[in-house]
Coordinates of C-alpha atoms in Angstrom, one line a residue:
M19 CA 10.3 -0.1 4.0
A20 CA 13.0 -0.6 0.7
Y21 CA 10.7 1.3 -1.6
R22 CA 13.1 2.6 -4.2
R23 CA 11.0 4.8 -6.7
P24 CA 10.9 4.0 -10.2
S25 CA 15.0 5.7 -12.0
A26 CA 14.7 8.8 -13.8
S27 CA 16.1 6.2 -16.3
R28 CA 13.1 3.7 -17.6
S29 CA 11.1 5.7 -20.5
H30 CA 8.0 6.4 -19.1
S31 CA 5.8 7.7 -22.0
S32 CA 3.3 10.0 -21.4
S33 CA 1.8 7.7 -24.0
G34 CA 2.2 4.7 -22.0
S35 CA -1.3 4.3 -20.5
S36 CA -3.8 2.2 -20.9
A37 CA -6.4 4.2 -22.7
D38 CA -4.0 4.3 -25.5
L39 CA -3.2 0.7 -26.1
P40 CA -6.0 -0.9 -28.4
E41 CA -8.5 -2.4 -26.6
L42 CA -9.0 -7.0 -26.8
T43 CA -12.1 -8.4 -26.2
A44 CA -11.2 -11.3 -23.7
L45 CA -8.6 -12.7 -21.1
N46 CA -6.5 -15.7 -23.4
P47 CA -3.7 -18.1 -22.0
T48 CA -2.0 -18.0 -25.3
T49 CA -2.4 -14.1 -27.2
T50 CA 0.2 -12.1 -30.3
L51 CA 0.6 -9.8 -29.3
P52 CA 0.9 -6.8 -32.3
Q53 CA 3.6 -4.9 -32.7
T54 CA 2.7 -1.7 -31.3
Q55 CA 2.9 -3.7 -27.7
F56 CA 6.0 -2.1 -27.6
D57 CA 5.1 1.2 -29.8
I58 CA 5.1 2.9 -26.7
F59 CA 8.7 4.2 -27.1
P60 CA 9.0 6.6 -29.0
N61 CA 12.3 6.2 -32.2
V62 CA 12.7 3.3 -30.9
T63 CA 13.2 -0.3 -33.0
T64 CA 12.3 -2.8 -31.9
V65 CA 14.2 -6.3 -31.3
S66 CA 11.5 -7.9 -34.5
A67 CA 8.8 -7.0 -37.1
R68 CA 7.3 -10.1 -36.8
P69 CA 4.3 -11.0 -33.8
V70 CA 6.2 -11.5 -30.3
N71 CA 3.8 -15.1 -28.3
I72 CA 3.6 -15.0 -25.1
S73 CA 2.4 -17.0 -22.9
Q74 CA 0.6 -16.4 -19.8
S75 CA 2.0 -19.5 -17.9
D76 CA 5.5 -19.0 -19.2
A77 CA 7.4 -17.5 -16.0
M78 CA 9.4 -14.9 -17.4
T79 CA 13.2 -14.9 -16.1
S80 CA 14.9 -12.0 -17.1
N81 CA 15.0 -9.0 -15.2
L82 CA 15.1 -5.4 -15.7
G83 CA 18.6 -4.2 -15.7
P84 CA 21.7 -2.6 -18.0
S85 CA 22.1 -6.1 -19.6
N86 CA 19.1 -5.8 -20.9
D87 CA 17.8 -2.3 -21.4
V88 CA 17.7 0.0 -24.3
V89 CA 21.2 -0.8 -26.1
A90 CA 22.3 3.4 -27.1
E91 CA 24.7 2.3 -29.7
F92 CA 22.0 0.1 -31.8
Q93 CA 18.8 2.1 -31.0
V94 CA 17.6 -1.0 -29.9
R95 CA 15.0 -2.7 -27.3
T96 CA 14.7 -6.3 -26.3
P97 CA 10.9 -7.0 -25.2
Q98 CA 10.4 -5.9 -21.3
P99 CA 9.4 -8.3 -18.4
I100 CA 5.7 -8.5 -18.1
L101 CA 4.7 -9.8 -14.4
T102 CA 1.9 -12.9 -15.1
T103 CA 0.3 -14.8 -12.7
A104 CA 2.8 -17.0 -13.2
L105 CA 6.0 -15.6 -12.2
I106 CA 4.0 -13.9 -8.8
K107 CA 3.1 -17.0 -8.0
A108 CA 6.8 -17.8 -8.1
D109 CA 7.6 -15.8 -6.3
Y110 CA 8.1 -16.9 -2.5
T111 CA 7.4 -13.9 -1.4
C112 CA 3.7 -12.9 -2.4
M113 CA 2.7 -15.9 -1.8
T114 CA 3.6 -15.9 2.0
N115 CA 3.3 -12.0 3.1
N116 CA -0.2 -12.4 4.6
A117 CA -0.8 -8.1 3.6
V118 CA -0.4 -9.3 -0.5
T119 CA -2.3 -12.4 -1.2
P120 CA -5.5 -11.3 -0.4
L121 CA -4.6 -8.6 -3.3
L122 CA -3.3 -10.9 -5.6
E123 CA -6.8 -13.4 -4.4
C124 CA -8.6 -10.0 -5.4
I125 CA -7.0 -8.9 -8.4
W126 CA -7.3 -12.7 -9.8
K127 CA -11.5 -13.1 -8.5
Y128 CA -12.3 -9.9 -10.0
S129 CA -10.0 -11.4 -13.2
S130 CA -12.3 -14.1 -13.2
R131 CA -14.7 -12.6 -13.0
H132 CA -14.1 -9.0 -15.8
A133 CA -13.2 -11.6 -18.5
F134 CA -15.5 -11.2 -21.0
L135 CA -14.5 -7.4 -20.6
P136 CA -11.9 -5.9 -23.2
A137 CA -8.8 -6.3 -22.6
T138 CA -6.0 -4.0 -22.5
P139 CA -2.8 -6.0 -24.4
I140 CA -0.6 -6.0 -21.4
E141 CA -3.3 -7.6 -19.2
L142 CA -3.8 -10.3 -21.8
A143 CA 0.3 -11.5 -21.7
A144 CA 0.2 -10.9 -17.8
G145 CA -3.4 -12.9 -17.9
H146 CA -4.6 -10.4 -15.0
R147 CA -6.3 -7.3 -15.2
Y148 CA -4.5 -4.1 -13.9
W149 CA -6.9 -0.9 -14.5
L150 CA -10.0 0.0 -14.0
S151 CA -13.0 1.6 -16.3
N152 CA -11.1 5.2 -14.6
K153 CA -8.3 4.6 -17.0
L154 CA -6.1 4.7 -13.6
L155 CA -4.6 2.3 -12.1
A156 CA -5.9 0.0 -9.6
D157 CA -5.8 0.7 -5.5
E158 CA -4.9 -3.5 -5.2
W159 CA -1.3 -3.2 -6.6
M160 CA -0.8 0.3 -5.6
M161 CA -0.2 -0.8 -1.5
I162 CA 1.7 -4.4 -4.2
F163 CA 4.3 -2.4 -5.0
L164 CA 4.6 -1.1 -1.3
F165 CA 4.7 -3.5 -0.4
V166 CA 7.0 -5.9 -2.1
P167 CA 9.1 -2.7 -4.3
G168 CA 10.9 -5.4 -6.7
L169 CA 7.9 -6.1 -8.7
L170 CA 7.1 -2.6 -9.8
D171 CA 10.5 -3.2 -12.1
S172 CA 9.6 -6.4 -14.2
A173 CA 5.7 -5.0 -13.8
P174 CA 5.5 -3.3 -17.5
P175 CA 6.3 1.0 -18.7
E176 CA 2.4 2.4 -18.6
V177 CA 2.2 0.1 -15.1
R178 CA 5.2 1.8 -13.8
A179 CA 4.2 5.1 -15.1
A180 CA 0.8 5.4 -13.5
F181 CA 1.8 3.7 -10.2
D182 CA 4.5 6.3 -10.3
N183 CA 2.0 9.0 -11.0
Q184 CA -0.5 8.4 -8.6
V185 CA 1.6 7.9 -6.0
Y186 CA 3.5 11.6 -6.3
N187 CA -0.3 13.1 -7.3
L188 CA -2.6 11.7 -4.9
G189 CA -4.2 15.0 -4.2
T190 CA -6.8 14.5 -6.7
L191 CA -8.5 10.4 -5.3
S192 CA -11.6 13.0 -3.7
E193 CA -12.4 13.8 -7.8
I194 CA -12.0 9.2 -8.5
G195 CA -14.6 7.4 -7.1
L196 CA -14.2 4.0 -6.8
G197 CA -10.4 3.6 -6.3
S198 CA -10.2 -0.5 -5.3
F199 CA -11.1 -4.1 -8.0
A200 CA -13.1 -5.2 -4.7
D201 CA -15.0 -1.4 -4.3
V202 CA -16.1 -2.8 -7.6
M203 CA -16.5 -6.1 -7.2
E204 CA -18.5 -5.2 -4.1
Q205 CA -21.1 -2.6 -6.4
E206 CA -22.2 -5.1 -8.9
D207 CA -21.9 -7.9 -5.9
Y208 CA -23.8 -7.0 -1.9
T209 CA -21.8 -10.1 -1.0
F210 CA -18.8 -9.9 -2.0
T211 CA -16.0 -9.2 1.3
P212 CA -13.1 -7.0 0.5
P213 CA -9.7 -8.5 1.4
S214 CA -8.5 -7.7 5.0
G215 CA -5.9 -5.2 4.8
F216 CA -7.9 -2.8 2.4
R217 CA -9.0 -0.3 2.4
S218 CA -12.5 -0.2 3.8
T219 CA -14.7 0.7 6.9
Q220 CA -16.7 -2.0 7.1
F221 CA -14.8 -4.3 9.0
T222 CA -14.7 -1.3 12.3
R223 CA -17.4 -0.7 11.7
Q224 CA -18.8 -4.1 13.4
P225 CA -19.4 -5.4 16.5
F226 CA -17.3 -8.4 17.9
Q227 CA -18.5 -11.3 19.7
H228 CA -17.2 -13.7 22.1
G229 CA -17.7 -17.5 21.8
F230 CA -16.6 -18.1 18.7
P231 CA -15.5 -21.8 17.1
P232 CA -11.7 -22.3 17.0
V233 CA -11.5 -20.9 12.9
Q234 CA -9.6 -23.7 10.7
S235 CA -6.4 -22.9 9.6
T236 CA -7.4 -23.4 5.8
Q237 CA -10.4 -19.7 6.7
H238 CA -9.1 -16.4 6.4
V239 CA -10.2 -14.3 8.0
P240 CA -10.2 -10.5 7.9
Q241 CA -8.2 -9.3 10.3
G242 CA -11.0 -6.6 11.7
R243 CA -13.4 -9.1 11.3
M244 CA -15.0 -12.2 13.1
Q245 CA -17.6 -13.9 11.4
L246 CA -19.1 -16.8 13.4
A247 CA -19.2 -20.4 12.2
S248 CA -22.8 -21.8 13.9
A249 CA -26.3 -21.1 12.4
S250 CA -28.0 -18.7 14.9
A251 CA -30.7 -19.5 16.6
P252 CA -34.4 -18.6 16.5
G253 CA -34.9 -15.4 18.0
L254 CA -31.2 -14.1 18.6
P255 CA -30.0 -11.4 16.3
S256 CA -28.0 -11.9 13.2
G257 CA -24.5 -12.6 14.3
I258 CA -24.9 -14.3 17.4
S259 CA -23.9 -18.0 18.8
S260 CA -25.9 -20.4 20.4
I261 CA -24.1 -22.7 21.8
S262 CA -24.6 -22.5 25.1
S263 CA -21.6 -24.0 26.1
V264 CA -19.5 -21.3 24.8
S265 CA -18.9 -19.4 28.2
V266 CA -20.2 -15.4 27.6
F267 CA -18.8 -12.6 28.3
P268 CA -21.3 -10.3 29.2
L269 CA -20.3 -6.7 27.5
Q270 CA -19.1 -6.4 23.5
S271 CA -17.8 -3.6 22.9
V272 CA -18.5 -1.3 19.4
P273 CA -16.6 0.9 17.4
S274 CA -17.6 4.2 17.2
G275 CA -18.7 6.3 19.9
A276 CA -22.0 7.1 19.4
A277 CA -21.8 3.2 22.0
A278 CA -18.6 2.0 23.9
F279 CA -21.1 -1.4 25.3
E280 CA -24.2 -2.8 24.0
Q281 CA -25.7 -5.9 25.1
N282 CA -24.6 -9.2 24.6
P283 CA -28.0 -10.5 23.9
A284 CA -26.5 -14.1 23.9
A285 CA -25.4 -12.6 27.6
P286 CA -26.5 -13.0 31.6
P287 CA -28.7 -9.5 31.8
I288 CA -25.4 -7.9 33.6
F289 CA -25.6 -4.5 31.9
H290 CA -28.4 -2.0 32.9
Q291 CA -27.3 -3.6 36.3
L292 CA -24.1 -2.4 35.9
L293 CA -25.4 1.5 35.1
R294 CA -28.2 1.1 37.9
A295 CA -25.0 -0.3 40.8
Q296 CA -23.7 3.8 39.6
G297 CA -26.5 4.8 39.7
I298 CA -27.6 5.1 36.2
T299 CA -31.1 4.7 35.8
D300 CA -31.9 5.9 31.9
S301 CA -32.1 2.9 29.5
G302 CA -30.7 4.9 27.1
F303 CA -27.2 6.0 28.6
R304 CA -24.3 4.0 26.8
P305 CA -20.9 4.6 28.0
G306 CA -18.4 6.5 25.9
S307 CA -21.2 7.5 23.7
V308 CA -19.6 11.4 23.7
L309 CA -17.3 12.9 21.8
P310 CA -14.6 14.8 24.5
K311 CA -13.7 17.9 24.2
D312 CA -11.0 18.0 26.8
N313 CA -8.8 15.8 28.7
V314 CA -11.6 13.2 30.5
N315 CA -11.9 10.0 31.7
K316 CA -13.1 8.2 29.4
A317 CA -15.6 4.9 29.5
W318 CA -13.5 1.9 29.4
S319 CA -14.2 -1.3 26.5
A320 CA -15.5 -3.5 27.0
E321 CA -12.4 -6.1 26.2
R322 CA -11.0 -3.7 28.9
I323 CA -14.2 -4.6 31.7
R324 CA -13.1 -8.3 30.7
A325 CA -9.7 -8.0 31.5
F326 CA -9.9 -6.3 34.7
V327 CA -12.3 -9.3 35.8
E328 CA -10.1 -12.1 33.8
I329 CA -6.9 -11.0 34.2
Q330 CA -7.0 -8.5 37.6
H331 CA -9.5 -11.1 38.9
K332 CA -12.3 -8.2 40.2
S333 CA -15.7 -8.6 40.9
I334 CA -17.7 -6.2 37.7
N335 CA -19.1 -5.0 40.3
Q336 CA -16.2 -3.1 41.6
L337 CA -15.5 -1.5 38.6
P338 CA -15.1 2.1 38.8
P339 CA -17.4 5.5 37.3
T340 CA -14.7 5.7 35.3
A341 CA -15.1 2.8 33.9
F342 CA -18.1 4.1 32.6
S343 CA -18.2 7.4 31.7
S344 CA -20.5 9.5 29.0
Y345 CA -17.2 10.5 27.0
G346 CA -15.8 8.1 24.2
T347 CA -13.8 8.2 21.1
E348 CA -13.0 4.9 18.3
M349 CA -9.1 4.9 20.2
S350 CA -10.9 4.2 23.9
N351 CA -14.2 2.0 22.7
F352 CA -12.1 -0.5 20.6
R353 CA -8.4 0.0 20.8
T354 CA -6.3 -1.8 22.9
P355 CA -6.1 0.3 26.4
E356 CA -4.1 2.5 27.8
S357 CA -3.6 0.6 30.4
I358 CA -1.5 -2.6 28.7
D359 CA 1.3 -2.9 30.5
V360 CA 3.8 -3.0 27.6
T361 CA 6.5 -4.8 29.9
C362 CA 4.6 -8.1 29.0
C363 CA 4.8 -8.1 25.4
P364 CA 7.6 -10.5 25.2
F365 CA 9.0 -9.8 21.6
E366 CA 11.5 -6.8 20.5
T367 CA 9.2 -4.8 17.9
S368 CA 9.4 -2.3 15.2
L369 CA 7.9 0.9 15.9
E370 CA 5.4 0.3 13.3
E371 CA 4.4 -2.6 15.6
N372 CA 3.9 -0.3 18.2
F373 CA 1.4 2.4 16.6
T374 CA 0.0 0.1 15.9
Y375 CA -1.3 -2.0 19.2
F376 CA 0.1 0.1 21.6
S377 CA -1.8 3.1 19.3
N378 CA -3.2 5.0 22.8
I379 CA 0.4 4.3 25.1
C380 CA 3.2 4.2 22.1
T381 CA 3.9 8.1 22.7
L382 CA 2.4 8.3 26.4
N383 CA 4.7 5.9 27.4
R384 CA 8.1 8.5 27.6
E385 CA 10.7 5.3 26.5
I386 CA 9.2 4.1 23.9
C387 CA 8.3 8.1 22.5
V388 CA 11.6 8.9 22.8
R389 CA 12.3 6.1 20.5
A390 CA 10.6 7.1 18.6
S391 CA 10.9 11.1 18.4
K392 CA 14.4 10.5 16.6
H393 CA 13.7 10.1 12.6
W394 CA 9.2 10.6 13.3
Q395 CA 7.6 13.9 14.2
P396 CA 4.3 13.6 15.0
M397 CA 2.3 14.5 12.3
D398 CA 4.3 11.5 10.7
I399 CA 2.6 9.4 13.4
A400 CA -0.9 10.8 13.6
R401 CA -1.2 9.7 10.5
Y402 CA 0.0 6.5 10.5
I403 CA -2.1 5.4 13.3
N404 CA -5.2 7.0 11.7
Y405 CA -4.3 4.9 8.3
A406 CA -3.6 1.5 10.8
H407 CA -6.5 2.2 12.1
D408 CA -9.3 3.6 9.8
L409 CA -10.4 5.4 11.8
Q410 CA -13.8 7.8 11.0
T411 CA -13.7 10.0 13.3
P412 CA -11.1 13.5 12.5
G413 CA -8.4 14.7 14.5
V414 CA -9.0 11.3 17.4
F415 CA -6.0 11.0 17.1
G416 CA -4.3 14.3 16.3
R417 CA -0.6 15.6 15.5
S418 CA -0.9 18.6 18.6
K419 CA -1.8 15.7 22.0
I420 CA 1.5 13.5 20.7
G421 CA 3.0 16.4 19.9
H422 CA 2.8 17.3 23.7
H423 CA 3.9 13.9 24.4
F424 CA 7.2 14.7 21.9
A425 CA 8.0 17.6 24.8
N426 CA 7.5 15.5 28.2
A427 CA 9.4 12.7 26.5
K428 CA 12.1 15.2 25.8
V429 CA 11.6 15.5 29.7
W430 CA 12.0 12.8 30.9
A431 CA 15.4 12.2 28.0
E432 CA 17.4 14.9 30.0
A433 CA 16.7 13.5 32.9
H434 CA 18.1 10.8 32.0
P435 CA 21.2 11.4 29.9
D436 CA 22.4 7.5 30.0
H437 CA 18.9 5.6 28.0
V438 CA 19.9 4.6 24.7
P439 CA 16.3 2.8 22.8
A440 CA 15.7 -0.5 22.7
A441 CA 13.9 -2.5 20.6
S442 CA 12.3 -4.7 23.6
L443 CA 9.5 -3.7 25.4
R444 CA 10.6 -6.0 28.4
N445 CA 12.3 -4.1 30.6
I446 CA 11.3 -0.6 29.6
S447 CA 10.4 2.0 31.9
T448 CA 6.2 2.4 32.0
D449 CA 7.2 6.5 33.1
S450 CA 4.0 7.7 31.0
G451 CA 1.6 10.1 30.8
V452 CA -1.1 7.8 32.2
R453 CA -3.4 9.7 34.9
G454 CA -5.8 8.1 37.6
K455 CA -7.1 4.3 37.0
N456 CA -4.5 4.2 34.0
R457 CA -1.8 4.7 36.1
I458 CA -2.7 0.6 37.3
L459 CA -1.1 -1.8 34.3
H460 CA -2.1 -4.7 33.9
D461 CA -1.9 -8.1 30.8
Y462 CA -4.2 -8.0 28.0
F463 CA -5.4 -10.1 25.4
L464 CA -3.4 -11.1 22.1
Y465 CA -6.9 -11.9 19.8
S466 CA -8.6 -8.0 21.4
M467 CA -5.1 -5.6 20.5
G468 CA -5.7 -6.6 16.3
D469 CA -9.3 -4.6 17.4
G470 CA -9.7 -1.6 15.2
V471 CA -6.6 -2.2 13.1
V472 CA -7.2 -2.4 8.9
R473 CA -3.7 -2.1 7.8
S474 CA -1.1 -4.1 10.1
P475 CA 2.7 -3.4 10.0
H476 CA 4.1 -4.7 6.4
G477 CA 7.8 -6.5 4.8
S478 CA 10.6 -5.6 7.6
K479 CA 8.0 -4.0 10.0
R480 CA 6.4 -6.7 10.5
Q481 CA 7.5 -8.7 13.0
M482 CA 7.1 -11.5 15.3
L483 CA 4.3 -9.3 17.0
T484 CA 2.1 -9.4 15.3
R485 CA 2.7 -12.9 13.4
V486 CA 1.7 -13.4 16.6
I487 CA -1.8 -11.1 16.6
E488 CA -2.3 -12.6 12.8
H489 CA -1.9 -16.2 14.1
I490 CA -4.5 -16.5 17.0
R491 CA -7.2 -13.3 14.7
N492 CA -6.2 -15.4 11.4
V493 CA -5.8 -19.1 12.2
T494 CA -7.2 -20.7 16.3
G495 CA -9.5 -17.7 17.4
D496 CA -8.4 -17.8 20.3
R497 CA -9.5 -14.7 22.5
S498 CA -8.3 -15.9 26.4
V499 CA -3.9 -15.4 24.9
R500 CA -2.5 -12.7 27.5
L501 CA 0.1 -10.1 25.9
S502 CA 3.0 -11.9 29.2
E503 CA 1.9 -15.2 26.5
A504 CA 2.4 -14.9 23.1
A505 CA 6.5 -16.5 23.5
A506 CA 5.1 -18.9 24.3
Y507 CA 1.7 -19.6 22.0
A508 CA 4.7 -18.5 18.7
Q509 CA 6.7 -21.7 20.1
K510 CA 3.9 -23.7 20.0
W511 CA 3.0 -23.2 16.6
G512 CA 6.1 -22.9 15.0
I513 CA 6.1 -18.9 13.9
T514 CA 8.5 -17.4 13.2
V515 CA 10.0 -14.3 11.3
P516 CA 12.0 -15.7 8.0
A517 CA 16.0 -14.6 7.6
H518 CA 14.8 -12.4 5.0
E519 CA 12.6 -9.9 7.7
Q520 CA 14.0 -9.6 10.0
M521 CA 14.9 -7.0 10.9
D522 CA 18.5 -5.6 12.7
F523 CA 17.1 -5.1 15.6
T524 CA 20.8 -3.4 17.3
N525 CA 21.0 -0.9 14.1
L526 CA 17.8 1.4 15.5
A527 CA 19.3 4.2 13.5
V528 CA 18.5 2.3 10.7
E529 CA 15.9 0.2 11.1
D530 CA 13.7 2.8 12.3
Q531 CA 13.6 5.4 10.0
L532 CA 10.7 6.7 8.3
P533 CA 9.3 5.2 5.9
S534 CA 9.5 5.7 1.8
T535 CA 8.0 8.7 0.7
A536 CA 5.5 7.2 -1.7
F537 CA 4.1 5.6 1.6
L538 CA 4.3 8.7 3.2
A539 CA 2.4 10.3 0.5
M540 CA -0.7 7.7 0.3
I541 CA -1.1 8.0 4.2
K542 CA -1.6 12.5 4.0
A543 CA -3.9 11.4 0.9
D544 CA -6.1 9.0 2.4
Y545 CA -6.6 11.5 6.2
Q546 CA -8.0 13.8 2.8
H547 CA -9.5 11.9 1.2
K548 CA -12.2 11.1 4.5
F549 CA -11.2 14.8 6.5
P550 CA -10.9 16.7 3.0
G551 CA -9.2 20.2 4.0
K552 CA -7.8 18.0 7.6
D553 CA -5.2 16.8 8.9
P554 CA -5.0 15.4 11.9

C-alpha cells in the first residue's frame, strides 16, 4: 500500500481537535468562516484579516507543497486545501473504487441525516461530517485515507492530526464505543444496512440461499450478503424465494460453527436423508457444530458439497463420512475449501488476494507459502485473514498453524533450489499439506469464493480475481461461474484493472512487501478489539 504518513514538517497542534473549534448550527453550502478558522497555528499570522468565503461547490485546485506551505521568512500561512465534497466527487479513484464509494455514501448519508446538529467550521466548509459525537474521526474516514492516501494531503490539519493519532494510538479502541457513522445510524434506525467493506459482523452471520434472481447492474449488494429480490411465499421463512422455476441446491451453509448445514426450506427434504445414510439418527445433529481442538477432519460446507455434485459429477449419496464430521469452524463451514485447485485460476494474483480468497490453502500450498514467507510473518498473515473475514472465533485461524506451514514450505524450497516465486497460479505446484479427501482437488464457484469476505483487497492489491468475484456478487449474481471460467467472464463483461492500479507482477520483491505500518497497526487493533488481550 502506498500510504505515506503525514510529514513531520506539517504543523499539527494539540489544539486542533474538533472539540476546540467553535460550533455552528447547520451545514450550509456557502459559509463565511471567521478568522479563528486558521488560529490553530500558534504564532503564525494569516494572509488577510478578512473573513474567508468558502463554497462547498468549489473544487479546490491547490495542493499542499513547498510552494504554498508556510513561508518561513514572513511567517505567513495561506489557507490550505479543504477536502470538499466536490473535490472528492471529482477524484477518479474515489468514485470508481468499490471499497471507497460505499464509505463515501455512508458519510454523505450521515451528513444529510444529521444536518441539524452543530458542525465545526471545517465540516461546514467541506459540506460533510468528519467527527463522531465522541470527538473522534469516524472509521469511514480512517478507511478512506488508508485506501486513498493522497486524500490525506488535502484534508484539514485537524483531520490529519486526528488520523495520525488514531492510527498510531489504537490501543484504546475497545473503550471508544461507536466508531463509525454506520454504527450510529444503525442504532438510530435498525433498518439501515452498513456498506460492504465496513466493520460489521452481520454480513457473515446471515445464511445464504441459492437460486437468487440476477441483480441489476445499478444495484449494490454488500459482498458478504445477498438479499432476495422476490417476496417470500406464504408459509415459508422470511428470505426464502417462492419462485418454483429456479433450481435450488438441497443444502445451505451458514458461517458459524453452530450449524454447518441447515435444511434449505426451498429445497427437497434431503438433509436428514443424507444423515440417515451415514447412520446418524439424532435429529438435532448438525455437522460442523463442534470446534475442533486438534487437527481433525472437518465437515464440508454446502458449497463444497455442491461442487462435489456439479463439478466433480458425483452423486450426493457418494459423499464421504468426513463430509458429515461433527467438527467445524467459521473457515471450514463457510469459506473456500482447502481442496480447491488453485491452478484453475487464470489470473496473476496479489498475496492479499491469495490470503482473502484462498485462505484455507494459501499457506498449506508449499509454493504460495514460499512466496508469502519472503516478506510476511505468520502473525501478519493471521491478522490479515482474521481482518478480511471478520472472524468471530478467537484463534480459529492462528499464527502457530501458519508457522508450521512456513516450516514445511522451507523444506520444500530447499528441495527445489531453482524455484522462483511467481504471481501466476496456472502452473503452480499443488504440493501441499492437505490430507485425506481434501487431496482430491477441484474447480470451484467464483461467487462462493467471496462467501464470508467482509473486507476485500483494495488499491493495487485488488487485481483481476477480486474484480471478477465482486462483479459476480454485486452485479450478475451468477452462482454457477467457475474459477476456471473467470477469464472468459471478465472478457464478456469488459472487466479490467485500470493502468494506475496494475501490479508489476515481474517485480514481486517490491509488490509483495508488507502493507504500511498504519495498516498493520489497524488490523492488530481490530483483532484485539474483538478479543482483548489476545493475538491470533
